[in-house]
Coordinates of C-alpha atoms in Angstrom, one line a residue:
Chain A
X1 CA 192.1 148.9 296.7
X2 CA 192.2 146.7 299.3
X3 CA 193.9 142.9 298.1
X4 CA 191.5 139.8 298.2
X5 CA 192.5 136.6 300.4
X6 CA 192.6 133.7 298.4
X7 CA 191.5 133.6 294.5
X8 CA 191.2 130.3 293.3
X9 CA 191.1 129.7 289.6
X10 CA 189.3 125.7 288.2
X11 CA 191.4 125.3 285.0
X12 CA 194.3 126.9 284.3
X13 CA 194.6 127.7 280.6
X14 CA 195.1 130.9 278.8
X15 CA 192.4 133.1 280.7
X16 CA 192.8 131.4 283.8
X17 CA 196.5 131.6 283.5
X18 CA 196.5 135.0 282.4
X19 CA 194.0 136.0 285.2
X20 CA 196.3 134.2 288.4
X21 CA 199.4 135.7 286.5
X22 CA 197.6 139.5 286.8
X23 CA 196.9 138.7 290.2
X24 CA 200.3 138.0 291.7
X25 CA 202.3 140.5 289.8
X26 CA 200.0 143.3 290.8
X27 CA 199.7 142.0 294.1
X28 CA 195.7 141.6 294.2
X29 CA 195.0 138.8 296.1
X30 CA 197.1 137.1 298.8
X31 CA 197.1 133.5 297.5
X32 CA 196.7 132.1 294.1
X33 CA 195.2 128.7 293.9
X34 CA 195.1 126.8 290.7
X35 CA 193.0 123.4 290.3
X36 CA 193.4 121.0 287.3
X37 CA 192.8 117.9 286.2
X38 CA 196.5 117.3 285.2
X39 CA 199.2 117.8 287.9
X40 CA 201.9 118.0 286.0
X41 CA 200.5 121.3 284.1
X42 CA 200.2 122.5 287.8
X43 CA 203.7 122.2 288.9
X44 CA 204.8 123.9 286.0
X45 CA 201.6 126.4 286.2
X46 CA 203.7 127.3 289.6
X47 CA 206.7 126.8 288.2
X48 CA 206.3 129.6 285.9
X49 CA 204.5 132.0 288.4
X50 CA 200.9 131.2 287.1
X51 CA 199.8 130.3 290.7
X52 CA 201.0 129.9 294.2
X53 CA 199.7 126.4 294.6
X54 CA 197.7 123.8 292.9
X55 CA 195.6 120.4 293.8
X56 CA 193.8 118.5 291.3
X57 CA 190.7 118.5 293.9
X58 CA 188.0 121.0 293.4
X59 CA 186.7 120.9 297.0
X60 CA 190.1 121.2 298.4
X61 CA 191.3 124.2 296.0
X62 CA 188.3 126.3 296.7
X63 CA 187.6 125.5 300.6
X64 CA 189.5 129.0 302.1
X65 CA 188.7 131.0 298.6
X66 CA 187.1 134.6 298.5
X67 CA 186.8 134.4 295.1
X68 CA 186.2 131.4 293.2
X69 CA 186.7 131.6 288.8
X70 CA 185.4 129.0 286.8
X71 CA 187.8 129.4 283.6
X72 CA 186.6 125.6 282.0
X73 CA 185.2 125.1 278.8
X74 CA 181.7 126.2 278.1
X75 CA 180.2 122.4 278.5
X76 CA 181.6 122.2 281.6
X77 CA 180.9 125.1 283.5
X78 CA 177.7 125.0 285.3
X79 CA 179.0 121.8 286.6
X80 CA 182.4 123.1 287.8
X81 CA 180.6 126.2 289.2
X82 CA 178.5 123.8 291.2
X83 CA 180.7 121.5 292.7
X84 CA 182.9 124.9 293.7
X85 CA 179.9 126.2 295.2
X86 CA 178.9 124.0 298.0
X87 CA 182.7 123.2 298.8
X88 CA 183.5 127.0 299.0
X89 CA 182.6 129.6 302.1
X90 CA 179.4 130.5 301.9
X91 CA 180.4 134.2 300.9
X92 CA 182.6 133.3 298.0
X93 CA 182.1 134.8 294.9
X94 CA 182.3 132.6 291.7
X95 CA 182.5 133.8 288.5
X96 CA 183.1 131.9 285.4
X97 CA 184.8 133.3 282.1
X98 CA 183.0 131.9 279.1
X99 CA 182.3 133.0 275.9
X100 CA 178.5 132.3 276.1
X101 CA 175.9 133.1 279.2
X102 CA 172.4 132.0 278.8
X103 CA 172.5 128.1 279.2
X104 CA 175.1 128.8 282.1
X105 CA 173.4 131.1 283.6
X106 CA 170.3 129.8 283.6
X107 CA 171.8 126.0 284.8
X108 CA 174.0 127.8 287.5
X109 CA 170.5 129.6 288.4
X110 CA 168.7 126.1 288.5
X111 CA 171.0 124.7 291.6
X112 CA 170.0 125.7 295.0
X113 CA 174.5 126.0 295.9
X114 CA 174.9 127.8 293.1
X115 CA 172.3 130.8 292.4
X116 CA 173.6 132.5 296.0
X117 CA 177.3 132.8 294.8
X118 CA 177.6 133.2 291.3
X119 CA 177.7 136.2 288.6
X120 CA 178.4 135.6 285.2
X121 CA 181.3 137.1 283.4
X122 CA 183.2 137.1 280.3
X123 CA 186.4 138.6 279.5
X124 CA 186.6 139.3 276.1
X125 CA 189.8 138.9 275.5
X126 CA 191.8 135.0 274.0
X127 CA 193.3 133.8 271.2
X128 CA 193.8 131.1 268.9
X129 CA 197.0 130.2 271.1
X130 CA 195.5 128.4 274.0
X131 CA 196.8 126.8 276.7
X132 CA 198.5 128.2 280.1
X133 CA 202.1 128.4 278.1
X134 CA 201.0 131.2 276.3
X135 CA 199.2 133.1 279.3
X136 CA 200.4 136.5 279.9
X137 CA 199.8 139.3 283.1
X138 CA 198.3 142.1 280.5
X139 CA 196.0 140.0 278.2
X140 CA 192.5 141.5 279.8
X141 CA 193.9 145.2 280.1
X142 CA 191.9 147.7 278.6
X143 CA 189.5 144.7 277.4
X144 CA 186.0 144.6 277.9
X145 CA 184.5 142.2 280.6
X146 CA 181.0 141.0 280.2
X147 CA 179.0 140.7 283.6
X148 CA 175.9 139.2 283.2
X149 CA 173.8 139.3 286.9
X150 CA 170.4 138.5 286.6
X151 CA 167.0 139.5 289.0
X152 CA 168.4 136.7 291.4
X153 CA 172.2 138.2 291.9
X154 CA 172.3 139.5 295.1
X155 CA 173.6 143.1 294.5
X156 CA 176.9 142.9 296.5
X157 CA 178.3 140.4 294.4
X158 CA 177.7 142.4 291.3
X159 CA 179.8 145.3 293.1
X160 CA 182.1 142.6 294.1
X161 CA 182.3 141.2 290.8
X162 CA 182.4 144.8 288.6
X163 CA 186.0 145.8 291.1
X164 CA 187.6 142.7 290.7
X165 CA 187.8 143.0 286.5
X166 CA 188.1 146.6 287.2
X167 CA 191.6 145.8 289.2
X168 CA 192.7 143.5 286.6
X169 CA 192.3 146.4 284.0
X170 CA 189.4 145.3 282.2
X171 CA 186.4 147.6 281.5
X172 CA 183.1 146.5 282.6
X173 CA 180.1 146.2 280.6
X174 CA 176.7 144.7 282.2
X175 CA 174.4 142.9 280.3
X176 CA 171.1 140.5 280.4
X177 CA 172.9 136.6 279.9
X178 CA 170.8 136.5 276.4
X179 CA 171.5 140.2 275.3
X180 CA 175.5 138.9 275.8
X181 CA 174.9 135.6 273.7
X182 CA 173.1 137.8 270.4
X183 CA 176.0 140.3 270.9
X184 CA 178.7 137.8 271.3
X185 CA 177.1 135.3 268.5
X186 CA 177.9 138.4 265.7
X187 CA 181.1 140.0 267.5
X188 CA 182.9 136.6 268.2
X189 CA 181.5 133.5 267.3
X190 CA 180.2 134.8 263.4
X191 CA 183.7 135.8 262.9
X192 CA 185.5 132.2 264.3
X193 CA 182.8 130.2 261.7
X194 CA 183.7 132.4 258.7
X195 CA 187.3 132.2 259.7
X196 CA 186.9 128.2 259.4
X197 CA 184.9 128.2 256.8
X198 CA 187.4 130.5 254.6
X199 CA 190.0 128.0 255.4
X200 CA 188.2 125.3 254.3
X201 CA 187.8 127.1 250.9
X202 CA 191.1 127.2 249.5
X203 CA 192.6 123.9 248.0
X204 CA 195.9 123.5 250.4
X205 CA 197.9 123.3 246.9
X206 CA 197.0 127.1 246.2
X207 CA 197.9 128.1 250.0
X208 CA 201.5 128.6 248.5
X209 CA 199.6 132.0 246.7
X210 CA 197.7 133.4 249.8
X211 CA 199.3 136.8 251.0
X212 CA 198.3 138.6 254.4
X213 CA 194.4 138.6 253.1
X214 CA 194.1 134.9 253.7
X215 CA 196.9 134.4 256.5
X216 CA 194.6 137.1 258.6
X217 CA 191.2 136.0 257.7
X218 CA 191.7 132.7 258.7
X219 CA 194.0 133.2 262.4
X220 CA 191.4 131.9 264.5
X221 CA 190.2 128.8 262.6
X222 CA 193.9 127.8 264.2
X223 CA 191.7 127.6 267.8
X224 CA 190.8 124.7 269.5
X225 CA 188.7 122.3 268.3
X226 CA 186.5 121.0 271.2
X227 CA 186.1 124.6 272.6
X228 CA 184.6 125.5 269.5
X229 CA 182.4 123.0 269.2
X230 CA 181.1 123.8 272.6
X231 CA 180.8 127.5 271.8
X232 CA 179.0 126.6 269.0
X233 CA 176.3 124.2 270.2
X234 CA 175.9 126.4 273.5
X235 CA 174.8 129.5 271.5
X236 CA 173.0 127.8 268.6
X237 CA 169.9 130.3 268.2
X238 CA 172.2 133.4 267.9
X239 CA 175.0 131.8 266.3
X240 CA 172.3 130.8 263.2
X241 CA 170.7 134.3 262.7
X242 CA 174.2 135.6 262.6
X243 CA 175.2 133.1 260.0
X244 CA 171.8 133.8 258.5
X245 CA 172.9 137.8 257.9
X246 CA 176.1 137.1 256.8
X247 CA 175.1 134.4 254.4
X248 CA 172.4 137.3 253.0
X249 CA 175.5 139.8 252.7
X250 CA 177.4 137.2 250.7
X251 CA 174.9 136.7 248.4
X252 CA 174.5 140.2 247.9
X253 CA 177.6 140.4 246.1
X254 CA 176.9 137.1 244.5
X255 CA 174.6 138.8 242.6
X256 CA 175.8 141.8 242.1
X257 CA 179.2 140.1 240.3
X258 CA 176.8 138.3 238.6
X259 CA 174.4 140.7 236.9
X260 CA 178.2 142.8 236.4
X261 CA 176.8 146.0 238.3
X262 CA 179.5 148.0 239.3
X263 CA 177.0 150.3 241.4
X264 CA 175.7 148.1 243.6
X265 CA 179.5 146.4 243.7
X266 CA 180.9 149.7 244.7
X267 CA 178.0 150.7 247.0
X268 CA 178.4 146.7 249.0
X269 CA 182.1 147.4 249.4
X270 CA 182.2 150.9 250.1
X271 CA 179.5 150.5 253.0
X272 CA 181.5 147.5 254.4
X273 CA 184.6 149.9 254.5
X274 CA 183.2 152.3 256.3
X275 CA 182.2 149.6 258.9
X276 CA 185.5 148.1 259.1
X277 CA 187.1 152.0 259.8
X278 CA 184.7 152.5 262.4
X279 CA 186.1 149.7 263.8
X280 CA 189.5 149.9 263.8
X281 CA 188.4 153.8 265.5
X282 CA 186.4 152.2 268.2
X283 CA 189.2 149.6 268.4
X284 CA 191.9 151.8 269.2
X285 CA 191.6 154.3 271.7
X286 CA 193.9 157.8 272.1
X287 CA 196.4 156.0 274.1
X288 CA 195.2 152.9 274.6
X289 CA 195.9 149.5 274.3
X290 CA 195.9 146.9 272.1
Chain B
X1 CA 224.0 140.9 238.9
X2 CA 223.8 143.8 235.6
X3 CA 222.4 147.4 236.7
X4 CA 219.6 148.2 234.4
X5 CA 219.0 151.5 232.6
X6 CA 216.1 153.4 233.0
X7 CA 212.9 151.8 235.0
X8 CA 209.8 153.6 234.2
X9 CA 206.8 153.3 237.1
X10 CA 203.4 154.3 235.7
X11 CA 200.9 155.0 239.1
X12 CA 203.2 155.0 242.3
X13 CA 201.1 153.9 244.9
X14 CA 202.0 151.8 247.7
X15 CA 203.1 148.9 244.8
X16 CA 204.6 151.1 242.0
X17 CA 206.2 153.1 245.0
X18 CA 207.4 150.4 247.0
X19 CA 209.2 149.0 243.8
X20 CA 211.2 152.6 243.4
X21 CA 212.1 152.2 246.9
X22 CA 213.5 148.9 246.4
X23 CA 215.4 149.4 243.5
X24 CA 216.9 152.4 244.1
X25 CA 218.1 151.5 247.7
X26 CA 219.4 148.9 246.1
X27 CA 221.0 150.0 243.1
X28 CA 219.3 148.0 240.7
X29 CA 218.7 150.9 238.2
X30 CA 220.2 153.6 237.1
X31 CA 217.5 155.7 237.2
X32 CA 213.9 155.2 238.5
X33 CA 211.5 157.5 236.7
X34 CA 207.5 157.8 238.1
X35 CA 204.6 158.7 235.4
X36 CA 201.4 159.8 237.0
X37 CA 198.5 162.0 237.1
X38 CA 198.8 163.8 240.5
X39 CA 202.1 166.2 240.0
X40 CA 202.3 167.3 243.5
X41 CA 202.1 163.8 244.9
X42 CA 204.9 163.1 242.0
X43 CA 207.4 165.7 243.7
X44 CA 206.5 164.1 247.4
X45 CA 207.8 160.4 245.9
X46 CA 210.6 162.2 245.0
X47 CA 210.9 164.1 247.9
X48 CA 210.5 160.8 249.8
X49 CA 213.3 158.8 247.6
X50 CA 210.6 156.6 246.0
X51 CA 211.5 157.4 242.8
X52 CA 214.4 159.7 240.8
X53 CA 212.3 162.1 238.8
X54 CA 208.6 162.1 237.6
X55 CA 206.4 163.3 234.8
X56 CA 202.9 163.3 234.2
X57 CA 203.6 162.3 231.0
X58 CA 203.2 158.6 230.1
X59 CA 205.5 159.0 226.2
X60 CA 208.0 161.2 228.2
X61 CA 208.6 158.8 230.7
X62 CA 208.7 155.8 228.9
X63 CA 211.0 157.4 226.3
X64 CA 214.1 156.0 227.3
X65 CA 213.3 152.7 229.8
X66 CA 214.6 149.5 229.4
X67 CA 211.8 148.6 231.7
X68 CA 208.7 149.9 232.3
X69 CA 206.7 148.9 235.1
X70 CA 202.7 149.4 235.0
X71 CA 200.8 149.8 238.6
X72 CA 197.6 151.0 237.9
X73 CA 194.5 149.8 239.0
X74 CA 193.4 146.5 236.8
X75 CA 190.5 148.5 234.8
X76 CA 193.4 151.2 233.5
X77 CA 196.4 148.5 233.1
X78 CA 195.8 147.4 229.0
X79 CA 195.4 151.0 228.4
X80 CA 198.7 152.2 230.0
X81 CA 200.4 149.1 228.5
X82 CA 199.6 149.8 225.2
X83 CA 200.2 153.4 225.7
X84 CA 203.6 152.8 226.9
X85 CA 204.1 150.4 224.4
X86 CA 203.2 152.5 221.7
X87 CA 206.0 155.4 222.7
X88 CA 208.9 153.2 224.8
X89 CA 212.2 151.8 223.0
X90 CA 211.7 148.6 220.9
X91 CA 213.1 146.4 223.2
X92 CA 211.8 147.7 226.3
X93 CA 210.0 145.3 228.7
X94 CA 206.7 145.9 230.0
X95 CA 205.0 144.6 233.0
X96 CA 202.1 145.2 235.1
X97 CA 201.3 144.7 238.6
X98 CA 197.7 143.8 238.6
X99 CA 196.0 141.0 240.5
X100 CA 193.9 140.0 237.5
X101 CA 195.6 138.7 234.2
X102 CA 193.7 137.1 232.0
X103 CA 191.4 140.4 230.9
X104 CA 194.4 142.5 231.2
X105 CA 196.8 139.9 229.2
X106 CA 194.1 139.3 226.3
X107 CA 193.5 142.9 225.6
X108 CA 197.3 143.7 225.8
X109 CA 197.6 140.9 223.3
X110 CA 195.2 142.2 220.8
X111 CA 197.4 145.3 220.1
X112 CA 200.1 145.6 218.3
X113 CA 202.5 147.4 220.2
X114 CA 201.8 145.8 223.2
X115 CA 201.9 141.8 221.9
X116 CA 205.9 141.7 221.5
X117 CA 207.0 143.8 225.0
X118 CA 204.6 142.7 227.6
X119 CA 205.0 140.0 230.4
X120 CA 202.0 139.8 232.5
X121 CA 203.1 140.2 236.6
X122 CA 201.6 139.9 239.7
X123 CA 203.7 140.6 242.7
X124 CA 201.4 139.0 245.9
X125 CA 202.1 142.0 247.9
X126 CA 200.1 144.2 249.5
X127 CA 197.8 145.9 252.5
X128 CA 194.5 147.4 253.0
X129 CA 197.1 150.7 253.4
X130 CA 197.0 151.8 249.7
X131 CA 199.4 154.5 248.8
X132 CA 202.6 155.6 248.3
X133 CA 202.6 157.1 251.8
X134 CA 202.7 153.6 252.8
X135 CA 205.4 152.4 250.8
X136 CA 208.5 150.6 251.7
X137 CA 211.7 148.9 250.0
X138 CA 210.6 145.1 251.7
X139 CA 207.9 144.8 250.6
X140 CA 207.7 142.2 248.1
X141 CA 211.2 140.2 249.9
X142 CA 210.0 137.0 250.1
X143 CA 206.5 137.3 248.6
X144 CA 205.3 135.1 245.5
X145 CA 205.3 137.3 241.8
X146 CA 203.5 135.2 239.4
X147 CA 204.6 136.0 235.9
X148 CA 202.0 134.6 233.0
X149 CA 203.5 134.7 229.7
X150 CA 201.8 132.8 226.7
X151 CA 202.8 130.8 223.9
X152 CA 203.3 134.4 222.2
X153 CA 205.8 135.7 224.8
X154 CA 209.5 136.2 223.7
X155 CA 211.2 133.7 225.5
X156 CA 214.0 136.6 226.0
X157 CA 211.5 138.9 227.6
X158 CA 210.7 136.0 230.2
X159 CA 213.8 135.8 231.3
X160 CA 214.7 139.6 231.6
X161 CA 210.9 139.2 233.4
X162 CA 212.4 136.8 235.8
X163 CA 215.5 138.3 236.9
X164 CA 213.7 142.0 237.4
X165 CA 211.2 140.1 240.1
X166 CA 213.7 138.1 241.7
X167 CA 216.2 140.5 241.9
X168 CA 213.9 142.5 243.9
X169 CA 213.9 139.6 246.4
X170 CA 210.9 137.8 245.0
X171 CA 210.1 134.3 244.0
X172 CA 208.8 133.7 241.0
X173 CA 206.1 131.8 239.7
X174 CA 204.9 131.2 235.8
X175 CA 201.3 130.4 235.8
X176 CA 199.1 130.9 232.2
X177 CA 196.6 133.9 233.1
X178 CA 193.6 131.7 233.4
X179 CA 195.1 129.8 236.3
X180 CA 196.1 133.1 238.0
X181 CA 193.0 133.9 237.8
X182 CA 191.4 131.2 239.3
X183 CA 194.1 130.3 241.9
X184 CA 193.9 134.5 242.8
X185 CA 189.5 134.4 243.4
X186 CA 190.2 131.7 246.2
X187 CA 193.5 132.9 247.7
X188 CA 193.3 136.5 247.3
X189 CA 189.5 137.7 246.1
X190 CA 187.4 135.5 248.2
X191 CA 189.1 136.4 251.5
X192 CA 188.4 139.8 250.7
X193 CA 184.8 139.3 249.5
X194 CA 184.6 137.6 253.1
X195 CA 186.3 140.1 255.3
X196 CA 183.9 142.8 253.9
X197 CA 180.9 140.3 254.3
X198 CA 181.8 140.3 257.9
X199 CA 182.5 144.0 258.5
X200 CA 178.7 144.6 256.7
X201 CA 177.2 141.9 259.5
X202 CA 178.3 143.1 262.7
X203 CA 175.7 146.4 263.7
X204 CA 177.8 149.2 264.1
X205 CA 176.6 149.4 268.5
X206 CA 178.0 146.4 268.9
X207 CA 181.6 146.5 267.8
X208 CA 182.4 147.6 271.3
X209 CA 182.4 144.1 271.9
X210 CA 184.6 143.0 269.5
X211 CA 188.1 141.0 270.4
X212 CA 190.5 140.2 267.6
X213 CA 188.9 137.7 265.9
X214 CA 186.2 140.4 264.0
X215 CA 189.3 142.8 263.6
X216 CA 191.6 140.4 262.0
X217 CA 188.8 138.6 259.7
X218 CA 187.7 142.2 258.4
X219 CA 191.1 144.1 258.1
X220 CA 190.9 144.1 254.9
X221 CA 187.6 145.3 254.3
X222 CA 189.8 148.6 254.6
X223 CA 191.0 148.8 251.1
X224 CA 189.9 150.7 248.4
X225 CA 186.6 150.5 247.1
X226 CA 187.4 151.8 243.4
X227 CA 190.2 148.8 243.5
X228 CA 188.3 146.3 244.6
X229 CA 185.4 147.0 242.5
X230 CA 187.7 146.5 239.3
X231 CA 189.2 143.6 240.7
X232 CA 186.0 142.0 241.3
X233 CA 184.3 142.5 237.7
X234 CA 187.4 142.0 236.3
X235 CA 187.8 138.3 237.7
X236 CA 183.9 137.8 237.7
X237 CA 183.6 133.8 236.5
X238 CA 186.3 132.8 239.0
X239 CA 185.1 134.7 242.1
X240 CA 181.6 133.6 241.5
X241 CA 183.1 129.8 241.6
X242 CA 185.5 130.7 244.9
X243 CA 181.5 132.3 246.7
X244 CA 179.8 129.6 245.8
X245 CA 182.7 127.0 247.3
X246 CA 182.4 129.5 250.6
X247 CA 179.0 129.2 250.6
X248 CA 178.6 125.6 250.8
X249 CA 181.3 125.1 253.8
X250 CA 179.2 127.9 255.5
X251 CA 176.2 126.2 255.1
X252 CA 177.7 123.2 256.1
X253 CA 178.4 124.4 259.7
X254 CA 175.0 126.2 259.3
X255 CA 173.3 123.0 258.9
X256 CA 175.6 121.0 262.0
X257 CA 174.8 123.7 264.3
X258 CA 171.1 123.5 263.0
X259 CA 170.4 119.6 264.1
X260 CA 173.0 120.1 267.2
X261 CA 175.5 117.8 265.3
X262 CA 177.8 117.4 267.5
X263 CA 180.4 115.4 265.6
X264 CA 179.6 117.6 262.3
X265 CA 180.5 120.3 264.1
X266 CA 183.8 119.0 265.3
X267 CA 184.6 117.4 261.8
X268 CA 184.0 120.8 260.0
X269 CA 186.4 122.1 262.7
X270 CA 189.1 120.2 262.9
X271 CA 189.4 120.0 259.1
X272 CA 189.7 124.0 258.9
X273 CA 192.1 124.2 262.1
X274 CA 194.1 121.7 260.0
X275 CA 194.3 123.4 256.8
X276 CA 194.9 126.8 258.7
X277 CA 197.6 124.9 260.7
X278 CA 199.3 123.7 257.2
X279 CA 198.6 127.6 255.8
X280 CA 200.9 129.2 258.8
X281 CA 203.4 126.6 257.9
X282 CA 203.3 127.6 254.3
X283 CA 204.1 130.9 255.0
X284 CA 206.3 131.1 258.1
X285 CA 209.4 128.8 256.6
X286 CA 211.9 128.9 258.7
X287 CA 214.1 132.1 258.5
X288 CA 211.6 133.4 256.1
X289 CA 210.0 136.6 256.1
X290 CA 206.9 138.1 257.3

């Protein structure tokens, strides 16, 4: 594989940090750049091997870059990607790394320095830890990326785009940016509401008599607020018909506890199980990671 | 602290099991005697150290036990009490293990050999791993065991009740059933209710695209179906109250996300990071256990 020139990565969190981390230790691109809005995060993004160098100026950070990754929160993306765009050479490839596609695609699609240069991605991989403290070199291995290039992405940059997660581990999946948003509204963002809203259900006095149930079902409601929010209201449509079939599973066994009919009790459970198995199957590959 | 006698364990499972581990690795009985229905599983928990010796007999091996422990799922547990009751020593102290009480502690109540011996138990310890293949001696250290005795209890009985749990490395809480019961459907019952609503809303195609969120909100969605179908009717009024409670936070965010309510949406948020954020503090004190 042959290593890229310069990466530069706008915000340096825990994907972005991950991602510049991956790229030095395995040697995949020549220079790391980092670009933040806080320079004291920066030095100590260096400091701790992160990056090679930071500025807090977009159009300086990106100006020599190869490959340009947008790794802001959802609200801010097309923005970031846009500014990036006309600053970088006019091959660059930008990529961004949110967990929702449509509105930034189709925003990143409606500016003239943008639509040349940019595919969309998403590495499916976080947690409710963010921050560039808690980045690591092997969070995207063996981790599905989402690339979402549309009728107007010039086909080299998709096979730019598909080796570059491909070196960092991650296996590529392609998708339309709405096929990704119905997909990821179920697989992610369903999961992160019901996580919240379980929270929210137990009186704090009674927390004291949760065991690994609650403590589990409830790990990601410790994610960041604002990011959420964003996800949220970025992916509205999907994210209220998977609310809507979860809420219809729930009251299935509403009624079911409430009419006292073990059968259809049974049945709702035993079908979830069998979900949940197929999961963990499709979740852990022979040898794979984790 | 005093060695007791003989401890009887009627169903050894990953509970009952895990119990015989425990007190026999750490000398707290004499003898450890298992009572089920399976005899070749019997001679592997002996094989495996679980237990001392093992009968399919429930009036053999209660015969001589100055404690008799009962682990059987919440639909069998009056049953075996009373059973046991009926052919153990006078003075013998029986407890179960289920994660309902107030059903199991009427009915026990109601018969006459069961009134003056039983203490109602739950030991908050558990895994979507059922079994006694899965057993191990830690694992109620540092878990919650609420005991619910009643105005009929022996005081005496309590106290034996009390030292048994906590010399097993648990800490012990009295509660009257009713309160177990409702404390259990929010803490315990409704995150499971949830985790299998989750599993049943994701289509099957799509978990490919799963990260840890959906894995850690449905793990245990896993367990067994029989067991969680008791559990369910067995705690009917107070689940229904701990669904309906869900159901109105969910429809909360449902509603936010519906008129793009920005500051809803962050409200409902941050309240749920901050009660998660108070539950890890709950139960990571420092140089507790897992």
């Amino acid at each position: 594989m042959e290593q890229l020139g310069t990466v530069t990565i706008i915000g340096v969190g825990l994907i972005g940090g991950s991602i510049g981390m991956a790229l030095r230790s395995e040697r995949l691109a020549a220079r790391v750049v980092g670009v933040g809005r806080n320079a004291e995060a920066l030095r100590q993004a260096v400091d701790r091997g992160l990056i090679d160098e930071a500025t807090t100026v977009p159009e300086e950070g990106v100006r020599s870059a190869e490959v340009v990754l947008v790794c802001t929160p959802v609200d801010r993306i097309p923005g970031d990607v846009c500014r990036a765009a006309a600053a970088a050479p006019g091959d660059a490839l930008i990529m961004d790394a949110g967990s929702t596609k449509r509105k930034i695609v189709e925003a990143v699609e409606a500016d003239p320095s943008g639509r040349d240069s940019f595919v969309g991605a998403h590495p499916i991989a976080g947690s409710e830890r963010s921050g560039a403290a808690n980045a690591r070199a092997g969070l995207l291995r063996g981790r599905a990326c989402v690339l979402t290039p549309t009728g107007r992405t010039p086909a080299d940059l998709v096979r730019r785009a598909r080796a570059f997660w491909a070196n960092l581990g991650a296996r590529v999946v392609e998708m339309s940016p709405g096929d990704h948003d119905e997909v990821l509204a179920y697989t992610s963002h369903l999961p992160h509401a019901v996580a919240a809203a379980l929270a929210l259900s137990v009186p704090a006095p009674w927390q004291s008599l949760a065991a690994g149930a609650l403590r589990d079902g409830t790990r990601v409601a410790a994610a960041d607020t604002d990011l959420w929010t964003a996800i949220f209201r970025d992916n509205r449509g999907p994210l209220l018909k998977a609310l809507g079939s979860f809420q219809d599973r729930v009251a299935a066994l509403k009624y079911a506890v409430m009419t006292d009919d073990a059968d259809a009790i049974r049945d709702w459970w035993e079908q979830a199980r069998k979900l949940r198995t197929l999961l963990e199957e499709r979740q852990s590959p022979p040898g794979g990671m984790d």
